[in-house]
PDB file of C-alpha atoms in Angstrom:
ATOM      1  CA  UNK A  49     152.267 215.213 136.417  1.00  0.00           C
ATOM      2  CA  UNK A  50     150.014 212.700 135.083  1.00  0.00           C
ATOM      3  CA  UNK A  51     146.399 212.004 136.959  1.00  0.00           C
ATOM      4  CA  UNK A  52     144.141 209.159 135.996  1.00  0.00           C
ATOM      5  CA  UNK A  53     140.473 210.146 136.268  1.00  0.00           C
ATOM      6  CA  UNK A  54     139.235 206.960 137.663  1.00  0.00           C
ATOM      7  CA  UNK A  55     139.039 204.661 140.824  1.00  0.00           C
ATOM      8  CA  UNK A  56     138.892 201.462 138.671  1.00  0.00           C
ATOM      9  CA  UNK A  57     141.657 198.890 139.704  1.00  0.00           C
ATOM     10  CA  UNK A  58     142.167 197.625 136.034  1.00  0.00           C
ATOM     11  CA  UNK A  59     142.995 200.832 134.854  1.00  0.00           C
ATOM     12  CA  UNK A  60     145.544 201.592 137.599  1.00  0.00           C
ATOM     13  CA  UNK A  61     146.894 198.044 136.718  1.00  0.00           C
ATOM     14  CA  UNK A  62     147.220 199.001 133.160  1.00  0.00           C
ATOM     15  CA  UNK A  63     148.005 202.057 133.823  1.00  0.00           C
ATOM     16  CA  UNK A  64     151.158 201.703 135.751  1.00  0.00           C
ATOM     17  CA  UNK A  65     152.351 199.084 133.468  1.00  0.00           C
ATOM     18  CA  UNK A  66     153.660 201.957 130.964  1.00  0.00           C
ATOM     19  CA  UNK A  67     156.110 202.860 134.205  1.00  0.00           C
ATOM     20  CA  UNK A  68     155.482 206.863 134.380  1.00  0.00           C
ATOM     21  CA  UNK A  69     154.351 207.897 137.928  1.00  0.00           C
ATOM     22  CA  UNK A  70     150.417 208.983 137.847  1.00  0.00           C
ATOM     23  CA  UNK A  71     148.244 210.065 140.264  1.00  0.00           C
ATOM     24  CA  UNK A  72     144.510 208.812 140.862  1.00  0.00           C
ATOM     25  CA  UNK A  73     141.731 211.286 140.976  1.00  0.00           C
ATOM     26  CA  UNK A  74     138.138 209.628 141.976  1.00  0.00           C
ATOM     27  CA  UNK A  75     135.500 211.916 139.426  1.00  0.00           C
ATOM     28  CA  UNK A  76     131.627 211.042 138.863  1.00  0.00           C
ATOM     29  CA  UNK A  77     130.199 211.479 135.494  1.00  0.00           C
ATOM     30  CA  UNK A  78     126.826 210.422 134.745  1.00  0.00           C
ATOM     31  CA  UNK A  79     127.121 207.581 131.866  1.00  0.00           C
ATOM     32  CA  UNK A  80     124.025 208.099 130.070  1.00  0.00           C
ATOM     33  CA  UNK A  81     123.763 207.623 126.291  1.00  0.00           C
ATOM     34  CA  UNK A  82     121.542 210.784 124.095  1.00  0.00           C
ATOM     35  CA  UNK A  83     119.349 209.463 122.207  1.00  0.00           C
ATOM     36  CA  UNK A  84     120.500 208.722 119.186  1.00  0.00           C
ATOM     37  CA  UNK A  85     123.923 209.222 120.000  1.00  0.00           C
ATOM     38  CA  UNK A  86     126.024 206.178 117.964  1.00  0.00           C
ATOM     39  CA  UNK A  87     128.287 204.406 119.688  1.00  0.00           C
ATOM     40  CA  UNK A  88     131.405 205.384 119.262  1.00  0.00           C
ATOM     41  CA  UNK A  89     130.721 209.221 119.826  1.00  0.00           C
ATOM     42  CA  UNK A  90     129.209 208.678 123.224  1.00  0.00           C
ATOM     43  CA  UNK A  91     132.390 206.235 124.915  1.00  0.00           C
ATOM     44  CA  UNK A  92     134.357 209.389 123.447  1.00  0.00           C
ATOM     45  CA  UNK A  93     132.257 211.730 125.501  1.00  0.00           C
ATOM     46  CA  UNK A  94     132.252 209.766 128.433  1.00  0.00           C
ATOM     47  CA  UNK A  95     135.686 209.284 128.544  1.00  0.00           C
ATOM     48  CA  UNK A  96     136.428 213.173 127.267  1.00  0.00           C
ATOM     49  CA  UNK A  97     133.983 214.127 130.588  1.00  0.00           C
ATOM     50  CA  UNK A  98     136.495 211.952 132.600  1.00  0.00           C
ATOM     51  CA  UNK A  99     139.268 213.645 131.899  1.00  0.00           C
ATOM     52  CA  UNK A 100     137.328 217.142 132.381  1.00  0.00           C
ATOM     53  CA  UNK A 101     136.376 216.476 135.104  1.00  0.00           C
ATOM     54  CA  UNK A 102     139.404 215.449 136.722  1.00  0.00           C
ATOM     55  CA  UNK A 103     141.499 218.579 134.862  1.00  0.00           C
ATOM     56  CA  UNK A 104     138.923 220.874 137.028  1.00  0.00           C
ATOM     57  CA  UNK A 105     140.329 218.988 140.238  1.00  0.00           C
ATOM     58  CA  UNK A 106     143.792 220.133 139.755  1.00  0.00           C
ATOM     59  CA  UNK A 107     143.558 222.758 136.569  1.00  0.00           C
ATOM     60  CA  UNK A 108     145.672 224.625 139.207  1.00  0.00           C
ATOM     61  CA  UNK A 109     149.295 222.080 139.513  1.00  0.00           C
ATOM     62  CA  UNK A 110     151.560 223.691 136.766  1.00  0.00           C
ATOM     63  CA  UNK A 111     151.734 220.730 134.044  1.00  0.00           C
ATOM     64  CA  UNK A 112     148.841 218.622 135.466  1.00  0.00           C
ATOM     65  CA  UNK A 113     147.527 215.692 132.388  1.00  0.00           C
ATOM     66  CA  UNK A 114     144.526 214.111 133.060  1.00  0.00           C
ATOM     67  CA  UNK A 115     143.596 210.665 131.353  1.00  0.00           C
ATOM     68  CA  UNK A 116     140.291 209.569 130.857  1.00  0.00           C
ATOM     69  CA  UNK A 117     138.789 206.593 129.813  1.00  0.00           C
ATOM     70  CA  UNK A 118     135.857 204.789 128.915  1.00  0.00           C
ATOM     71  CA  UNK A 119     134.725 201.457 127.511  1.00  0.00           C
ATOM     72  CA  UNK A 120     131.375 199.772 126.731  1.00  0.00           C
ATOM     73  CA  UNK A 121     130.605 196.831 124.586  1.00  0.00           C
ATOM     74  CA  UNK A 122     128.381 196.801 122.139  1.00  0.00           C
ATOM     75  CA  UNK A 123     126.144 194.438 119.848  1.00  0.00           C
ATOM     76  CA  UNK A 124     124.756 195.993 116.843  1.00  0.00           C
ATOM     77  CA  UNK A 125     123.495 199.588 118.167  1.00  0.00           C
ATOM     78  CA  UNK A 126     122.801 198.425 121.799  1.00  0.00           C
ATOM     79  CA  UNK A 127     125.224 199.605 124.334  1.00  0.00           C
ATOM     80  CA  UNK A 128     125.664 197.211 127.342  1.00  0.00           C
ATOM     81  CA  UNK A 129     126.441 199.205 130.777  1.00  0.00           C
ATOM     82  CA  UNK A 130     127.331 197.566 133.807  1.00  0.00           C
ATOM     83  CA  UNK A 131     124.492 194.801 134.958  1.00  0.00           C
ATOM     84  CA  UNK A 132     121.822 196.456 137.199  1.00  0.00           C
ATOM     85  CA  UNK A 133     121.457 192.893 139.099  1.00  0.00           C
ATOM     86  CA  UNK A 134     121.825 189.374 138.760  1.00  0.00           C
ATOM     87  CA  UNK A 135     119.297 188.940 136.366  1.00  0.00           C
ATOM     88  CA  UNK A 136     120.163 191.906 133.960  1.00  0.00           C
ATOM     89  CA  UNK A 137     124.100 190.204 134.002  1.00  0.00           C
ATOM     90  CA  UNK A 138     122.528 186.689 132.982  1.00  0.00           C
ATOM     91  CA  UNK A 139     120.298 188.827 130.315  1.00  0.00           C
ATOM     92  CA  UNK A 140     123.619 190.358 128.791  1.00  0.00           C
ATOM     93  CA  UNK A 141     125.588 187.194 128.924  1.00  0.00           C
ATOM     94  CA  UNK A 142     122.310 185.417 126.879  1.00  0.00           C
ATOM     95  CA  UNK A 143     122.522 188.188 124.021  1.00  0.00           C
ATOM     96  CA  UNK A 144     126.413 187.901 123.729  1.00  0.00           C
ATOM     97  CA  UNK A 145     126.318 184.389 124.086  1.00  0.00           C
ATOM     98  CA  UNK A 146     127.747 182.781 120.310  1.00  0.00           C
ATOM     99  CA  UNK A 147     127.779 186.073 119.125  1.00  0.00           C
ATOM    100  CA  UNK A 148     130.827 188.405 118.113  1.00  0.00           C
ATOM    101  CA  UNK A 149     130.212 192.076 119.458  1.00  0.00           C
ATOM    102  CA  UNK A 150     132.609 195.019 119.501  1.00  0.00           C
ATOM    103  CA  UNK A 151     134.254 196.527 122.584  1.00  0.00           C
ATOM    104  CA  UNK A 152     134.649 200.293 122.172  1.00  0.00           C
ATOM    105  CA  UNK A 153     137.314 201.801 124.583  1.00  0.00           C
ATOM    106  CA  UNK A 154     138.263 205.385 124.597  1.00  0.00           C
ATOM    107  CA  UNK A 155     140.944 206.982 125.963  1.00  0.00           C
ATOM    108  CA  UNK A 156     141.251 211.327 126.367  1.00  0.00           C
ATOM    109  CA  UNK A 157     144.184 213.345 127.342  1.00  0.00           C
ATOM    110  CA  UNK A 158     143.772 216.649 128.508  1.00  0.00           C
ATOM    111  CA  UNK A 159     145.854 219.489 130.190  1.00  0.00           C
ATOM    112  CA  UNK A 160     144.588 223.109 130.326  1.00  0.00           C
ATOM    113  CA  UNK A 161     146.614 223.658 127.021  1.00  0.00           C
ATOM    114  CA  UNK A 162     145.265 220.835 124.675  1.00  0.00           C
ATOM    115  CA  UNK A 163     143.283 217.459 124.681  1.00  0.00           C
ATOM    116  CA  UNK A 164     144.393 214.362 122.153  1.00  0.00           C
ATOM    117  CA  UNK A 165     141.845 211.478 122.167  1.00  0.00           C
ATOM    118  CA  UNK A 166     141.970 207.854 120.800  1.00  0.00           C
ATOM    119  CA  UNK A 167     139.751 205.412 120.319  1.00  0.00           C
ATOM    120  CA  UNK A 168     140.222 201.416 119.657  1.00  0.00           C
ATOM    121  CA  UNK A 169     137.180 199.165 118.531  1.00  0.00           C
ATOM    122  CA  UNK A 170     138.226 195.231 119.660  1.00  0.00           C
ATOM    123  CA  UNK A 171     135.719 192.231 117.992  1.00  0.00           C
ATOM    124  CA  UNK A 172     135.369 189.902 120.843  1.00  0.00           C
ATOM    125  CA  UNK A 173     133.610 186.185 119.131  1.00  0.00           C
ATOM    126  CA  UNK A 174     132.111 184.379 122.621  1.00  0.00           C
ATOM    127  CA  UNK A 175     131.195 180.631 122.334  1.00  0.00           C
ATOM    128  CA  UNK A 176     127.851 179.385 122.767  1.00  0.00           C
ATOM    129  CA  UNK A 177     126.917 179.803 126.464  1.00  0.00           C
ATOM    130  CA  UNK A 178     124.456 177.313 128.383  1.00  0.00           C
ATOM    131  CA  UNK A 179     122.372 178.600 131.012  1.00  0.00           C
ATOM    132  CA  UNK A 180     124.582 176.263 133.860  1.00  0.00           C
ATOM    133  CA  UNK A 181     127.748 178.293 132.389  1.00  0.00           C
ATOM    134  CA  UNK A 182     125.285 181.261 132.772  1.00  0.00           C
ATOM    135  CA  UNK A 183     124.047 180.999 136.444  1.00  0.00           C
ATOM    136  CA  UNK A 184     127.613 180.078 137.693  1.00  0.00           C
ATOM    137  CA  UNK A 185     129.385 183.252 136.417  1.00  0.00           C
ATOM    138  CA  UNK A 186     126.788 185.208 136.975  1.00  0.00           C
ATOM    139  CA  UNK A 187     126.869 183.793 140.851  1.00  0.00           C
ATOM    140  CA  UNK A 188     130.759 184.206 141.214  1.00  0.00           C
ATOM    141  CA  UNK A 189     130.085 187.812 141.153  1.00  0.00           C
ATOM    142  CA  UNK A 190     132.235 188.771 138.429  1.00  0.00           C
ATOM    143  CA  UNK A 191     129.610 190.209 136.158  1.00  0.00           C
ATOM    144  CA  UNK A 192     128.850 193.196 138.623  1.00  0.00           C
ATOM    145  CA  UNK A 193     129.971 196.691 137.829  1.00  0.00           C
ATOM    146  CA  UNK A 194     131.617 195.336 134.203  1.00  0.00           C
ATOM    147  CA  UNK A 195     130.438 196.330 130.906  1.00  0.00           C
ATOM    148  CA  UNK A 196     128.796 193.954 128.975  1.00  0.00           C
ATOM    149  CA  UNK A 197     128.467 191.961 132.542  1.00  0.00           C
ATOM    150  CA  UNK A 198     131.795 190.011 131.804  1.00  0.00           C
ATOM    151  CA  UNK A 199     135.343 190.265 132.891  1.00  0.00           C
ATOM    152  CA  UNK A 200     138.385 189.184 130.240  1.00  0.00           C
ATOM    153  CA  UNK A 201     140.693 188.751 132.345  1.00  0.00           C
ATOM    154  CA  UNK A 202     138.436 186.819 134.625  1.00  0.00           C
ATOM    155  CA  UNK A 203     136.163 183.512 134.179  1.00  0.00           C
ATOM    156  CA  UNK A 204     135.223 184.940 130.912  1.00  0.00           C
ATOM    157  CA  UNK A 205     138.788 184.554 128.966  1.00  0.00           C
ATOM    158  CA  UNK A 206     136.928 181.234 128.829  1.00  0.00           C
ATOM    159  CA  UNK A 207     133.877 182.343 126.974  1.00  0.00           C
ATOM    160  CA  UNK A 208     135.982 184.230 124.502  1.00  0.00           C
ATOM    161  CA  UNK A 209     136.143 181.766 121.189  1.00  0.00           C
ATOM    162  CA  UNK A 210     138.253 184.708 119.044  1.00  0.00           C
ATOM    163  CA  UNK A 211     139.316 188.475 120.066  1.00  0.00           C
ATOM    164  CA  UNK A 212     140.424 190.540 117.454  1.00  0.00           C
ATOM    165  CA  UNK A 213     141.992 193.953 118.419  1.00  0.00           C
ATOM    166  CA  UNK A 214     143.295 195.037 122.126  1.00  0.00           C
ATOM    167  CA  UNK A 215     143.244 192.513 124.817  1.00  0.00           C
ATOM    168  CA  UNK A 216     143.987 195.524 127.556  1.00  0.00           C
ATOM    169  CA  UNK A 217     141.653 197.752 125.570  1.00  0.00           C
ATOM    170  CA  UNK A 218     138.707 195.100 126.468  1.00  0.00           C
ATOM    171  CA  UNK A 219     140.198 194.903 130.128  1.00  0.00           C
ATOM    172  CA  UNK A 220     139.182 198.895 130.020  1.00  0.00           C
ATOM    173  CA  UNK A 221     142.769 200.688 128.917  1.00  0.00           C
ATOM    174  CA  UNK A 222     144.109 200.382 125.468  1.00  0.00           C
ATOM    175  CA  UNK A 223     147.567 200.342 126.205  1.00  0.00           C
ATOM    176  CA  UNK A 224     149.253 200.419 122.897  1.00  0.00           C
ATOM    177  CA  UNK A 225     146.782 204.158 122.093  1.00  0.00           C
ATOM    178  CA  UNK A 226     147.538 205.320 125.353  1.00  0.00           C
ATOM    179  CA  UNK A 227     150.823 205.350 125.142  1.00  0.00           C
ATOM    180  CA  UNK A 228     151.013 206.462 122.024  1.00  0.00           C
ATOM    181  CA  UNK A 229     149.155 209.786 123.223  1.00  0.00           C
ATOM    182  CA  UNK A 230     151.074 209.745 126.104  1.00  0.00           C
ATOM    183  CA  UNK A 231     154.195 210.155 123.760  1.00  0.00           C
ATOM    184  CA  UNK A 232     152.204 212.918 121.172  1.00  0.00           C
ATOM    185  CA  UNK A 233     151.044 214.723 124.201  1.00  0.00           C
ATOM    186  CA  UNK A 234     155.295 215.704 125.600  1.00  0.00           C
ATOM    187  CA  UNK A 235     157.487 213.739 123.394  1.00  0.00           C
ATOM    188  CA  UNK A 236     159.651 214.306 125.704  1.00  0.00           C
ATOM    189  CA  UNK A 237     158.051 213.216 129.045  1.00  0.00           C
ATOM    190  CA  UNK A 238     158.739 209.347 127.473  1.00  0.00           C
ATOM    191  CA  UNK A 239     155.593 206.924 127.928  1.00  0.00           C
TER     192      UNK A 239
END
């Protein structure tokens, strides 16, 4: 059976729209970039823990897949988490603001057997953002626990001037690589 390694609503959403029956499993892994680390290896880590972590929850259910995933944006070398506050989401939104930055979303598969991993790098191109666009996005909430401090498929499709890549991958689940590893993983099983 197939677990998801993650209590995030999006990715159930996404998740489920393949139609194969998964269960949720709720795992902590500390998100903290090495110094040094670029980009793209540590969302791959992060979302390779995920799915560890998860496996070691029910490593004992004959045929148990875990999915993990992870996704961060990123602008240049700097790696936005989620906001701390308020302020820190306002910060973010000022440094993407008329900018084009890259939205990194990884995706692991692991059983006891074997582990496949994908990764898809979006370009997401926001418009220039004025501090009264700022203040009221940042005060609808939205911004909290999102990376980058911005939701796509929120109040911030309207920010978004030009996305090149995967629209569900920048929601937080690639779905076109996930089902593709779904379907490398047991050809058979169907994705």
């Amino acid at each position: 059976m197939l677990h998801l390694a993650s209590q995030s609503p999006r990715r159930r959403e996404l998740l489920a729209r393949l139609g194969r029956p998964f269960g949720v499993l709720d795992v902590t892994v500390p998100e903290v970039r090495a110094d040094g680390e670029p980009p793209e290896d540590y969302v791959r880590r992060v979302a390779r823990e995920k799915a560890g972590a998860g496996l070691l929850d029910v490593v004992a259910v004959p045929g148990a897949l875990v999915l993990g995933a992870d996704t961060e944006v990123v602008l240049g070398d700097v790696v936005f988490g989620k906001p701390a506050d308020a302020a820190d989401a306002a910060r973010m939104l000022r440094m993407l603001s008329g900018r084009t930055h890259r939205v990194m979303s990884a995706v692991a598969l692991v059983s006891a057997e074997r582990e496949l991993q994908a990764l898809e790098v979006s370009e997401v191109t926001f418009d220039d953002l004025d501090e009264p666009a700022i203040a009221a996005y940042v005060a609808s909430g939205e911004p909290m626990g999102k990376a980058g401090a911005y939701a796509i498929q929120g109040g911030a499709e309207a920010f978004i001037r030009h996305l090149s890549g995967s629209y569900s991958g920048v929601m937080g689940l690639p779905l076109n690589a996930t089902a593709r590893l779904l379907r490398d993983f047991a050809p058979d099983a169907g994705a």
